[in-house]
CSV table of C-alpha atoms in Angstrom, one decimal:
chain,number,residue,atom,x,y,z
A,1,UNK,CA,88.2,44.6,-42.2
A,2,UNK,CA,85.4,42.2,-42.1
A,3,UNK,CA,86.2,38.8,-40.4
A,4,UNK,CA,84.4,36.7,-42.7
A,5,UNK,CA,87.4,38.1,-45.6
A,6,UNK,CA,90.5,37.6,-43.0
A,7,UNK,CA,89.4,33.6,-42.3
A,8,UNK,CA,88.9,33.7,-46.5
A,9,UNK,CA,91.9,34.8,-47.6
A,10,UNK,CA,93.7,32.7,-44.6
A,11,UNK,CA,92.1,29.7,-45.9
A,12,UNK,CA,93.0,30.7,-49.5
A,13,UNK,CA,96.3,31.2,-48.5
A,14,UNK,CA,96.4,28.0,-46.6
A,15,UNK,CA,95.7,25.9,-50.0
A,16,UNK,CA,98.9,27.1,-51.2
A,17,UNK,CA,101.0,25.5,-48.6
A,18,UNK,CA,101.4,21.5,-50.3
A,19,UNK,CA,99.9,19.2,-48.0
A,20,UNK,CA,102.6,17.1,-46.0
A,21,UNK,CA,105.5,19.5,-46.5
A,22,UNK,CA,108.2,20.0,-43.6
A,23,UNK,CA,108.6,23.3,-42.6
A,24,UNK,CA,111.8,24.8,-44.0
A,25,UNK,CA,115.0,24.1,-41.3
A,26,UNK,CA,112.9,22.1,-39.5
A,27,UNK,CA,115.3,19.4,-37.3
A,28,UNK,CA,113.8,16.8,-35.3
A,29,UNK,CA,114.3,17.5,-31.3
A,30,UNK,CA,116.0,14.1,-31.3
A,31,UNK,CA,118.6,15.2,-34.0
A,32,UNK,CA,119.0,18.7,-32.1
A,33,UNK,CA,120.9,19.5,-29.2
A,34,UNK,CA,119.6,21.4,-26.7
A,35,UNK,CA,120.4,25.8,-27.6
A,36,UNK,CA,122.3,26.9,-24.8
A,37,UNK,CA,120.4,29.7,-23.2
A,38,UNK,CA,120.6,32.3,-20.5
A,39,UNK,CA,117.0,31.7,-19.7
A,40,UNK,CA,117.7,28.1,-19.0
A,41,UNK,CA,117.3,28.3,-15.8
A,42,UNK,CA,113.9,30.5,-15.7
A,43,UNK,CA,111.9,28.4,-17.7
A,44,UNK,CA,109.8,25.0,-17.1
A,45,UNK,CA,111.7,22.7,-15.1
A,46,UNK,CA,109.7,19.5,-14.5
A,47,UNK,CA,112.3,17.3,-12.6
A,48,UNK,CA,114.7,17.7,-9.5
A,49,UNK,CA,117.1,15.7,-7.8
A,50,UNK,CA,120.3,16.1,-6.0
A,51,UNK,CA,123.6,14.6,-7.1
A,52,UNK,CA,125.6,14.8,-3.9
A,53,UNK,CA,125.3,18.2,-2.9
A,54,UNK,CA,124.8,19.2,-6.6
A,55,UNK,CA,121.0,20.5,-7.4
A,56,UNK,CA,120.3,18.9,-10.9
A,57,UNK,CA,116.8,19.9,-13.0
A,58,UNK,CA,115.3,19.6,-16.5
A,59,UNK,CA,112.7,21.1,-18.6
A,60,UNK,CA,111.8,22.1,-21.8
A,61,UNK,CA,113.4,21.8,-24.9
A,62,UNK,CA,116.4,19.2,-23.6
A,63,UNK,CA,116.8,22.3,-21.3
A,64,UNK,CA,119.3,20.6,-18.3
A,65,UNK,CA,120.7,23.0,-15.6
A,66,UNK,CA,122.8,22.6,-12.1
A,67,UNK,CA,123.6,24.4,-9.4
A,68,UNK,CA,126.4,23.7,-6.5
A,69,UNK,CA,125.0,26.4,-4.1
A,70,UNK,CA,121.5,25.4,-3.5
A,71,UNK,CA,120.0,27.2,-6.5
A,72,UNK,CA,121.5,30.7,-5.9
A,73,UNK,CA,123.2,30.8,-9.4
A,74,UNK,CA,122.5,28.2,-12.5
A,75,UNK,CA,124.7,26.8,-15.3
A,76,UNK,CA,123.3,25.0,-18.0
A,77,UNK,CA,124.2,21.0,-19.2
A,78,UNK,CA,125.2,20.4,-22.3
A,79,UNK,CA,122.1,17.7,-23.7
A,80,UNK,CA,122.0,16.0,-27.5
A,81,UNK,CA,118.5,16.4,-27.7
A,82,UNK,CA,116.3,19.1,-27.7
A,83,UNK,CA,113.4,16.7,-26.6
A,84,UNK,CA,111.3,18.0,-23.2
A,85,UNK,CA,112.6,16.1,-20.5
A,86,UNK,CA,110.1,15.4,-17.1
A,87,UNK,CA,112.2,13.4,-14.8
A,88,UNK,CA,115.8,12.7,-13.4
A,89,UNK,CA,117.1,10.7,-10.8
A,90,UNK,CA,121.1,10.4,-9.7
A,91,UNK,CA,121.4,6.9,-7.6
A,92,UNK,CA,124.8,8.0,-6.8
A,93,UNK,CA,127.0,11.8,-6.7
A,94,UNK,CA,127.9,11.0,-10.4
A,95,UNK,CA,125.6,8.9,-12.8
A,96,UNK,CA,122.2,10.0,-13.0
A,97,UNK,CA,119.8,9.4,-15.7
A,98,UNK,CA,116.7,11.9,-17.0
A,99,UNK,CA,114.2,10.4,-19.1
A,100,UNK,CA,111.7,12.7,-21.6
A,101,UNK,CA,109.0,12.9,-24.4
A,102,UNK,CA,109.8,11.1,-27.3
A,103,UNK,CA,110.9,8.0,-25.7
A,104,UNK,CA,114.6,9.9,-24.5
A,105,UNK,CA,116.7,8.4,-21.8
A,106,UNK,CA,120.3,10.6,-21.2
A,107,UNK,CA,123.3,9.4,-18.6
A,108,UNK,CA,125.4,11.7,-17.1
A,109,UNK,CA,128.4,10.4,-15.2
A,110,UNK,CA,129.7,13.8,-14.0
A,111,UNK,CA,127.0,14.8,-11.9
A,112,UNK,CA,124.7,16.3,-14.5
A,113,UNK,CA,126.9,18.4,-16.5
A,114,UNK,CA,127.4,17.0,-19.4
A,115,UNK,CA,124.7,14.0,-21.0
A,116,UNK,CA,124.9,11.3,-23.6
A,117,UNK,CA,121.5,9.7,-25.4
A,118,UNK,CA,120.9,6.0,-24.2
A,119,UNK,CA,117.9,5.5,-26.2
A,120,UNK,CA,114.6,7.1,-28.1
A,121,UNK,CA,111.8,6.3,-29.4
A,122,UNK,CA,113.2,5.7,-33.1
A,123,UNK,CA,116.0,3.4,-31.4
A,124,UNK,CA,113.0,1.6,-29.3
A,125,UNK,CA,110.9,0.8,-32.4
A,126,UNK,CA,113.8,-1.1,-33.9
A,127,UNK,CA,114.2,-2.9,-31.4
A,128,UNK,CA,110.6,-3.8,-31.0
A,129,UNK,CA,110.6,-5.1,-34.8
A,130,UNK,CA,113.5,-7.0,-34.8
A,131,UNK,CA,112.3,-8.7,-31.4
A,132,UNK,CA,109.3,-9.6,-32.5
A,133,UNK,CA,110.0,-10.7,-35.8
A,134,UNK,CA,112.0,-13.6,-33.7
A,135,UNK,CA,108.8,-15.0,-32.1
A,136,UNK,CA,106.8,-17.2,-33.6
A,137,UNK,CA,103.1,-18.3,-32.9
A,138,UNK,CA,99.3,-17.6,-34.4
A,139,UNK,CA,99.7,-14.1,-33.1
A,140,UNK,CA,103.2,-12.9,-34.2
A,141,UNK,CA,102.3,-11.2,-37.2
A,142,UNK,CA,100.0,-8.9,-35.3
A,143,UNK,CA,102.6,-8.1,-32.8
A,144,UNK,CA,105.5,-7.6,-35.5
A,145,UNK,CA,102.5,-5.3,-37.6
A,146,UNK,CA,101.9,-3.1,-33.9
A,147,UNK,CA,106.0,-2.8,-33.7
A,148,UNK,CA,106.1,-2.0,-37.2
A,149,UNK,CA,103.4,0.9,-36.7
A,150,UNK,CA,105.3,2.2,-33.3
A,151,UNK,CA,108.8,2.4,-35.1
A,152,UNK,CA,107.0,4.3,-37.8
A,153,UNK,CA,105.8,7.1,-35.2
A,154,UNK,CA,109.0,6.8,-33.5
């Protein structure tokens, strides 16, 4: 089959598609909890840290997983989002907080096995508008207006 026909009839079929539309099921990764997984542990993990003698790590796709004998076997964390996380940090054996894409900052306060959502980048954008809206000054109304636009990417 000739290329030139295949990129045709993909474009053709491309204009069929209405411009804008969500894809069907699709759930924002802040509205999603993280699938449990046996692969958990084998995929992308972009963070480390140690909660007591607990080895704690997270990934892709809200992907959170622990081990308690130095990596030789892995459960997975039960996460609200689904959101890629790149960094955690435990300041003592049991609270620990990971932070990731989309403005995401999870607690734990059992040593990484189970997280709640502290804030995102929706929550953040709020905040910003309300904030500024409080200020006054010749340049408030371009810092409510950047606020505004942030919240709206979320």
């Amino acid at each position: 089959m000739n290329v030139h026909r295949i990129c045709g009839a993909l474009a053709a079929f491309a204009l069929l598609i209405p411009a804008g539309a969500p894809a069907a099921g699709f759930q924002d990764v802040l509205d999603a909890p993280a699938m449990a997984s046996e692969l958990a542990a084998r995929g992308l993990i972009n963070g480390l840290a140690l909660a007591g003698q607990r080895v704690v790590g997270v990934g892709q796709r809200g992907h959170v997983v622990y081990s308690d004998d130095q990596g030789q076997s892995w459960r997975q964390a039960k996460v609200p989002v689904s959101s890629d996380l790149v960094a955690v940090s435990f300041p003592t054996p049991q609270k620990g907080w990971a932070v990731g894409h989309d403005g995401v900052v999870l607690h734990s306060s059992d040593a990484g096995a189970t997280w709640t959502k502290q804030l995102d980048g929706r929550a953040l954008g709020e905040r910003m508008v309300a904030y500024y809206k409080t200020r006054t000054g010749d340049d408030a109304a371009k810092w409510v207006a950047e606020a505004e636009r942030f919240a709206a990417q979320g």
